[in-house]
PDB file of C-alpha atoms and ligand atoms in Angstrom:
ATOM      1  CA  MET A 131       0.000   0.000   0.000  1.00  0.00           C
ATOM      2  CA  ALA A 132       1.072   3.604  -0.414  1.00  0.00           C
ATOM      3  CA  ASN A 133       3.021   5.004   2.551  1.00  0.00           C
ATOM      4  CA  ASP A 134       3.228   1.570   4.105  1.00  0.00           C
ATOM      5  CA  ASN A 135       5.612   2.541   6.867  1.00  0.00           C
ATOM      6  CA  GLU A 136       5.933   3.304  10.551  1.00  0.00           C
ATOM      7  CA  LEU A 137       3.772   6.409  10.171  1.00  0.00           C
ATOM      8  CA  GLN A 138       0.683   4.357   9.336  1.00  0.00           C
ATOM      9  CA  LYS A 139       1.245   1.791  12.070  1.00  0.00           C
ATOM     10  CA  ASN A 140      -1.171   3.049  14.693  1.00  0.00           C
ATOM     11  CA  LYS A 141      -3.774   4.449  12.327  1.00  0.00           C
ATOM     12  CA  LEU A 142      -7.129   2.924  11.483  1.00  0.00           C
ATOM     13  CA  LYS A 143      -6.955   2.204   7.750  1.00  0.00           C
ATOM     14  CA  VAL A 144     -10.143   2.806   5.786  1.00  0.00           C
ATOM     15  CA  LEU A 145     -10.573   1.995   2.089  1.00  0.00           C
ATOM     16  CA  PHE A 146     -13.520   3.418   0.107  1.00  0.00           C
ATOM     17  CA  VAL A 147     -14.561   1.335  -2.900  1.00  0.00           C
ATOM     18  CA  CYS A 148     -16.821   1.952  -5.912  1.00  0.00           C
ATOM     19  CA  LEU A 149     -16.755   0.666  -9.501  1.00  0.00           C
ATOM     20  CA  GLY A 150     -14.400   2.999 -11.384  1.00  0.00           C
ATOM     21  CA  ASN A 151     -12.677   4.841  -8.499  1.00  0.00           C
ATOM     22  CA  ILE A 152     -13.154   8.116 -10.345  1.00  0.00           C
ATOM     23  CA  CYS A 153     -16.470   9.404  -8.902  1.00  0.00           C
ATOM     24  CA  ARG A 154     -17.901   8.133  -5.620  1.00  0.00           C
ATOM     25  CA  SER A 155     -14.982   6.563  -3.740  1.00  0.00           C
ATOM     26  CA  PRO A 156     -12.425   9.341  -4.333  1.00  0.00           C
ATOM     27  CA  ALA A 157     -15.147  11.822  -3.316  1.00  0.00           C
ATOM     28  CA  ALA A 158     -15.808   9.769  -0.149  1.00  0.00           C
ATOM     29  CA  GLN A 159     -12.077   9.788   0.582  1.00  0.00           C
ATOM     30  CA  GLY A 160     -11.908  13.582   0.085  1.00  0.00           C
ATOM     31  CA  VAL A 161     -14.986  14.351   2.185  1.00  0.00           C
ATOM     32  CA  MET A 162     -13.840  12.033   4.982  1.00  0.00           C
ATOM     33  CA  GLN A 163     -10.279  13.411   4.964  1.00  0.00           C
ATOM     34  CA  ALA A 164     -11.598  16.992   5.240  1.00  0.00           C
ATOM     35  CA  LEU A 165     -13.805  15.957   8.154  1.00  0.00           C
ATOM     36  CA  ILE A 166     -10.933  14.147   9.869  1.00  0.00           C
ATOM     37  CA  ASP A 167      -8.646  17.155   9.401  1.00  0.00           C
ATOM     38  CA  SER A 168     -11.304  19.571  10.693  1.00  0.00           C
ATOM     39  CA  ARG A 169     -11.691  17.463  13.853  1.00  0.00           C
ATOM     40  CA  GLY A 170      -7.915  17.251  14.385  1.00  0.00           C
ATOM     41  CA  LEU A 171      -7.907  13.468  13.936  1.00  0.00           C
ATOM     42  CA  SER A 172      -5.418  13.097  11.081  1.00  0.00           C
ATOM     43  CA  ASP A 173      -2.991  11.121  13.255  1.00  0.00           C
ATOM     44  CA  LYS A 174      -5.657   8.466  13.820  1.00  0.00           C
ATOM     45  CA  PHE A 175      -6.705   7.556  10.262  1.00  0.00           C
ATOM     46  CA  TYR A 176      -5.188   6.508   6.955  1.00  0.00           C
ATOM     47  CA  LEU A 177      -7.609   6.737   4.011  1.00  0.00           C
ATOM     48  CA  ASP A 178      -7.449   5.430   0.458  1.00  0.00           C
ATOM     49  CA  SER A 179      -9.904   4.466  -2.282  1.00  0.00           C
ATOM     50  CA  ALA A 180     -10.053   1.909  -5.091  1.00  0.00           C
ATOM     51  CA  GLY A 181     -12.330   0.557  -7.802  1.00  0.00           C
ATOM     52  CA  THR A 182     -13.461  -2.993  -8.520  1.00  0.00           C
ATOM     53  CA  TYR A 183     -12.975  -2.137 -12.227  1.00  0.00           C
ATOM     54  CA  GLY A 184      -9.460  -1.141 -13.283  1.00  0.00           C
ATOM     55  CA  GLY A 185     -10.200   0.607 -16.589  1.00  0.00           C
ATOM     56  CA  HIS A 186      -9.532   4.083 -15.198  1.00  0.00           C
ATOM     57  CA  ALA A 187      -6.336   3.190 -13.326  1.00  0.00           C
ATOM     58  CA  GLY A 188      -4.004   6.181 -13.061  1.00  0.00           C
ATOM     59  CA  ASP A 189      -6.727   8.732 -13.826  1.00  0.00           C
ATOM     60  CA  LEU A 190      -7.672  11.703 -11.670  1.00  0.00           C
ATOM     61  CA  PRO A 191     -11.314  11.715 -10.543  1.00  0.00           C
ATOM     62  CA  ASP A 192     -13.887  12.487 -13.261  1.00  0.00           C
ATOM     63  CA  SER A 193     -13.776  16.222 -14.101  1.00  0.00           C
ATOM     64  CA  ARG A 194     -17.477  16.613 -13.170  1.00  0.00           C
ATOM     65  CA  MET A 195     -16.866  15.050  -9.762  1.00  0.00           C
ATOM     66  CA  ARG A 196     -13.834  17.282  -9.221  1.00  0.00           C
ATOM     67  CA  GLN A 197     -15.792  20.384 -10.203  1.00  0.00           C
ATOM     68  CA  HIS A 198     -18.767  19.681  -7.946  1.00  0.00           C
ATOM     69  CA  ALA A 199     -16.489  18.720  -5.050  1.00  0.00           C
ATOM     70  CA  ARG A 200     -14.332  21.825  -5.569  1.00  0.00           C
ATOM     71  CA  ARG A 201     -17.407  24.055  -5.148  1.00  0.00           C
ATOM     72  CA  ARG A 202     -17.858  22.559  -1.680  1.00  0.00           C
ATOM     73  CA  GLY A 203     -14.189  23.010  -0.820  1.00  0.00           C
ATOM     74  CA  TYR A 204     -12.858  19.512  -1.572  1.00  0.00           C
ATOM     75  CA  ASP A 205      -9.791  19.153  -3.757  1.00  0.00           C
ATOM     76  CA  LEU A 206      -9.859  15.610  -5.199  1.00  0.00           C
ATOM     77  CA  THR A 207      -6.354  14.546  -6.271  1.00  0.00           C
ATOM     78  CA  HIS A 208      -6.509  10.759  -5.845  1.00  0.00           C
ATOM     79  CA  ARG A 209      -5.313   8.629  -8.787  1.00  0.00           C
ATOM     80  CA  SER A 210      -7.614   5.739  -9.632  1.00  0.00           C
ATOM     81  CA  ARG A 211      -6.463   2.215  -8.881  1.00  0.00           C
ATOM     82  CA  GLN A 212      -8.038  -1.233  -8.920  1.00  0.00           C
ATOM     83  CA  ILE A 213      -8.558  -3.048  -5.637  1.00  0.00           C
ATOM     84  CA  LYS A 214      -6.172  -5.940  -5.006  1.00  0.00           C
ATOM     85  CA  GLY A 215      -6.158  -8.967  -2.713  1.00  0.00           C
ATOM     86  CA  SER A 216      -3.633  -7.467  -0.294  1.00  0.00           C
ATOM     87  CA  ASP A 217      -6.013  -4.549   0.415  1.00  0.00           C
ATOM     88  CA  PHE A 218      -8.070  -6.983   2.486  1.00  0.00           C
ATOM     89  CA  GLU A 219      -5.026  -7.532   4.702  1.00  0.00           C
ATOM     90  CA  ASP A 220      -3.766  -3.947   4.714  1.00  0.00           C
ATOM     91  CA  PHE A 221      -7.052  -2.173   5.551  1.00  0.00           C
ATOM     92  CA  ASP A 222      -9.201  -2.451   8.675  1.00  0.00           C
ATOM     93  CA  VAL A 223     -12.458  -1.238   7.135  1.00  0.00           C
ATOM     94  CA  ILE A 224     -13.555  -1.496   3.485  1.00  0.00           C
ATOM     95  CA  VAL A 225     -16.525   0.724   2.609  1.00  0.00           C
ATOM     96  CA  ALA A 226     -18.659  -0.218  -0.426  1.00  0.00           C
ATOM     97  CA  MET A 227     -20.727   2.460  -2.134  1.00  0.00           C
ATOM     98  CA  ASP A 228     -23.452   0.143  -3.468  1.00  0.00           C
ATOM     99  CA  GLU A 229     -24.645  -3.449  -3.417  1.00  0.00           C
ATOM    100  CA  GLY A 230     -22.801  -4.373  -6.633  1.00  0.00           C
ATOM    101  CA  ASN A 231     -19.534  -3.160  -5.123  1.00  0.00           C
ATOM    102  CA  ARG A 232     -20.267  -5.127  -1.944  1.00  0.00           C
ATOM    103  CA  ARG A 233     -20.907  -8.328  -3.917  1.00  0.00           C
ATOM    104  CA  ASN A 234     -17.680  -7.931  -5.894  1.00  0.00           C
ATOM    105  CA  LEU A 235     -15.723  -7.287  -2.694  1.00  0.00           C
ATOM    106  CA  SER A 236     -17.341 -10.231  -0.966  1.00  0.00           C
ATOM    107  CA  ARG A 237     -16.200 -12.527  -3.777  1.00  0.00           C
ATOM    108  CA  MET A 238     -12.624 -11.262  -3.375  1.00  0.00           C
ATOM    109  CA  ALA A 239     -12.395 -11.697   0.391  1.00  0.00           C
ATOM    110  CA  ALA A 240     -10.157 -14.698   1.159  1.00  0.00           C
ATOM    111  CA  THR A 241     -11.329 -15.347   4.727  1.00  0.00           C
ATOM    112  CA  VAL A 242     -14.342 -14.699   6.944  1.00  0.00           C
ATOM    113  CA  ASP A 243     -12.309 -12.074   8.821  1.00  0.00           C
ATOM    114  CA  GLU A 244     -11.562 -10.265   5.554  1.00  0.00           C
ATOM    115  CA  GLU A 245     -15.234 -10.374   4.563  1.00  0.00           C
ATOM    116  CA  ARG A 246     -16.201  -8.885   7.947  1.00  0.00           C
ATOM    117  CA  LYS A 247     -14.204  -5.775   7.070  1.00  0.00           C
ATOM    118  CA  ILE A 248     -16.721  -4.850   4.350  1.00  0.00           C
ATOM    119  CA  VAL A 249     -19.411  -2.322   5.304  1.00  0.00           C
ATOM    120  CA  MET A 250     -21.996  -0.461   3.212  1.00  0.00           C
ATOM    121  CA  MET A 251     -21.730   3.337   3.091  1.00  0.00           C
ATOM    122  CA  GLY A 252     -25.533   3.372   2.958  1.00  0.00           C
ATOM    123  CA  ARG A 253     -25.667   2.094   6.525  1.00  0.00           C
ATOM    124  CA  TYR A 254     -24.409   5.505   7.661  1.00  0.00           C
ATOM    125  CA  ILE A 255     -26.808   7.640   5.604  1.00  0.00           C
ATOM    126  CA  THR A 256     -29.242   9.240   8.060  1.00  0.00           C
ATOM    127  CA  LYS A 257     -30.673  12.373   6.433  1.00  0.00           C
ATOM    128  CA  TYR A 258     -31.840  10.799   3.170  1.00  0.00           C
ATOM    129  CA  PRO A 259     -34.247   7.967   4.037  1.00  0.00           C
ATOM    130  CA  HIS A 260     -34.777   7.001   0.379  1.00  0.00           C
ATOM    131  CA  TYR A 261     -31.111   6.021  -0.002  1.00  0.00           C
ATOM    132  CA  ASP A 262     -29.377   3.012   1.502  1.00  0.00           C
ATOM    133  CA  TYR A 263     -26.516   3.200  -1.024  1.00  0.00           C
ATOM    134  CA  VAL A 264     -24.561   5.869  -2.942  1.00  0.00           C
ATOM    135  CA  PRO A 265     -25.836   5.798  -6.539  1.00  0.00           C
ATOM    136  CA  ASP A 266     -23.466   5.786  -9.513  1.00  0.00           C
ATOM    137  CA  PRO A 267     -23.467   9.316 -11.013  1.00  0.00           C
ATOM    138  CA  TYR A 268     -21.419   8.444 -14.118  1.00  0.00           C
ATOM    139  CA  TYR A 269     -24.331   8.537 -16.567  1.00  0.00           C
ATOM    140  CA  GLU A 270     -26.247  11.241 -14.667  1.00  0.00           C
ATOM    141  CA  GLY A 271     -26.301  15.022 -14.861  1.00  0.00           C
ATOM    142  CA  ALA A 272     -25.177  17.602 -12.318  1.00  0.00           C
ATOM    143  CA  GLU A 273     -27.892  16.498  -9.835  1.00  0.00           C
ATOM    144  CA  GLY A 274     -26.322  13.029  -9.681  1.00  0.00           C
ATOM    145  CA  PHE A 275     -22.982  14.459  -8.580  1.00  0.00           C
ATOM    146  CA  GLU A 276     -24.609  16.825  -6.081  1.00  0.00           C
ATOM    147  CA  LEU A 277     -26.594  13.911  -4.649  1.00  0.00           C
ATOM    148  CA  VAL A 278     -23.403  11.861  -4.198  1.00  0.00           C
ATOM    149  CA  LEU A 279     -21.830  14.732  -2.249  1.00  0.00           C
ATOM    150  CA  ASP A 280     -24.978  15.261  -0.141  1.00  0.00           C
ATOM    151  CA  LEU A 281     -25.058  11.563   0.756  1.00  0.00           C
ATOM    152  CA  LEU A 282     -21.320  11.459   1.482  1.00  0.00           C
ATOM    153  CA  GLU A 283     -21.321  14.585   3.664  1.00  0.00           C
ATOM    154  CA  ASP A 284     -24.089  12.991   5.721  1.00  0.00           C
ATOM    155  CA  SER A 285     -22.681   9.433   5.892  1.00  0.00           C
ATOM    156  CA  CYS A 286     -19.033  10.395   6.514  1.00  0.00           C
ATOM    157  CA  GLN A 287     -20.007  12.218   9.727  1.00  0.00           C
ATOM    158  CA  VAL A 288     -21.869   9.176  11.011  1.00  0.00           C
ATOM    159  CA  LEU A 289     -19.165   6.734   9.867  1.00  0.00           C
ATOM    160  CA  LEU A 290     -16.453   8.797  11.569  1.00  0.00           C
ATOM    161  CA  ASP A 291     -18.439   8.926  14.829  1.00  0.00           C
ATOM    162  CA  SER A 292     -18.910   5.153  14.624  1.00  0.00           C
ATOM    163  CA  LEU A 293     -15.199   4.484  13.957  1.00  0.00           C
ATOM    164  CA  MET A 294     -14.171   6.762  16.831  1.00  0.00           C
ATOM    165  CA  GLU A 295     -16.539   4.856  19.109  1.00  0.00           C
ATOM    166  CA  GLN A 296     -15.010   1.520  17.969  1.00  0.00           C
ATOM    167  CA  MET A 297     -11.487   2.820  18.609  1.00  0.00           C
ATOM    168  CA  LYS A 298     -12.238   3.653  22.276  1.00  0.00           C
TER     169      LYS A 298
HETATM  170  P1  4NP B 585     -17.648   5.396  -9.854  1.00  0.00           P
HETATM  171  O1  4NP B 585     -18.376   5.799 -11.226  1.00  0.00           O
HETATM  172  O2  4NP B 585     -17.818   3.895  -9.681  1.00  0.00           O
HETATM  173  O3  4NP B 585     -18.394   6.171  -8.817  1.00  0.00           O
HETATM  174  O4  4NP B 585     -16.211   5.805 -10.006  1.00  0.00           O
HETATM  175  C1  4NP B 585     -18.125   5.135 -12.434  1.00  0.00           C
HETATM  176  C2  4NP B 585     -16.987   5.442 -13.147  1.00  0.00           C
HETATM  177  C3  4NP B 585     -16.734   4.811 -14.384  1.00  0.00           C
HETATM  178  C4  4NP B 585     -17.637   3.883 -14.853  1.00  0.00           C
HETATM  179  C5  4NP B 585     -18.769   3.574 -14.127  1.00  0.00           C
HETATM  180  C6  4NP B 585     -19.014   4.198 -12.913  1.00  0.00           C
HETATM  181  N1  4NP B 585     -17.400   3.255 -16.093  1.00  0.00           N
HETATM  182  O5  4NP B 585     -18.262   2.486 -16.551  1.00  0.00           O
HETATM  183  O6  4NP B 585     -16.335   3.488 -16.717  1.00  0.00           O
END
């Protein structure tokens, strides 16, 4: 993993996963990192994101996602990468954006303990009762990207509270 060194040793490692790793999961990473920084918790967490599909590997997030995120103050600079088997060992929590992502991740998990690391982002959505997942915005218009950010700003707060509780 990137920065796999002493610095990461005592951090909780969280990996956000979607399909292409150019829209939802890099946005989740950016929103969560901003929240962590604003709460002074950056020494406690290491974040990354990945896609189950590797066709965009090396790319910056989709320009529409970057633009919508930028307007809310998030600078998305992650480079897309495909998830790999060792991520299930390296990360403590693996957050799937939708049910298709969760199924793909489940198939990849090598042990029951690895499978237990997978959680659904939708579980932490509280302000949008019609959503129990983060919908793919790739073929949508501006509203799709705004919706992703609304859902992520809500769910990241709840996820962070939950992780902090678990770390006690
Ligand atoms: P993401 O969005 O999974 O949120 O990154 C997508 C990005 C690319 C594709 C689909 C969804 N694609 O088909 O290339």
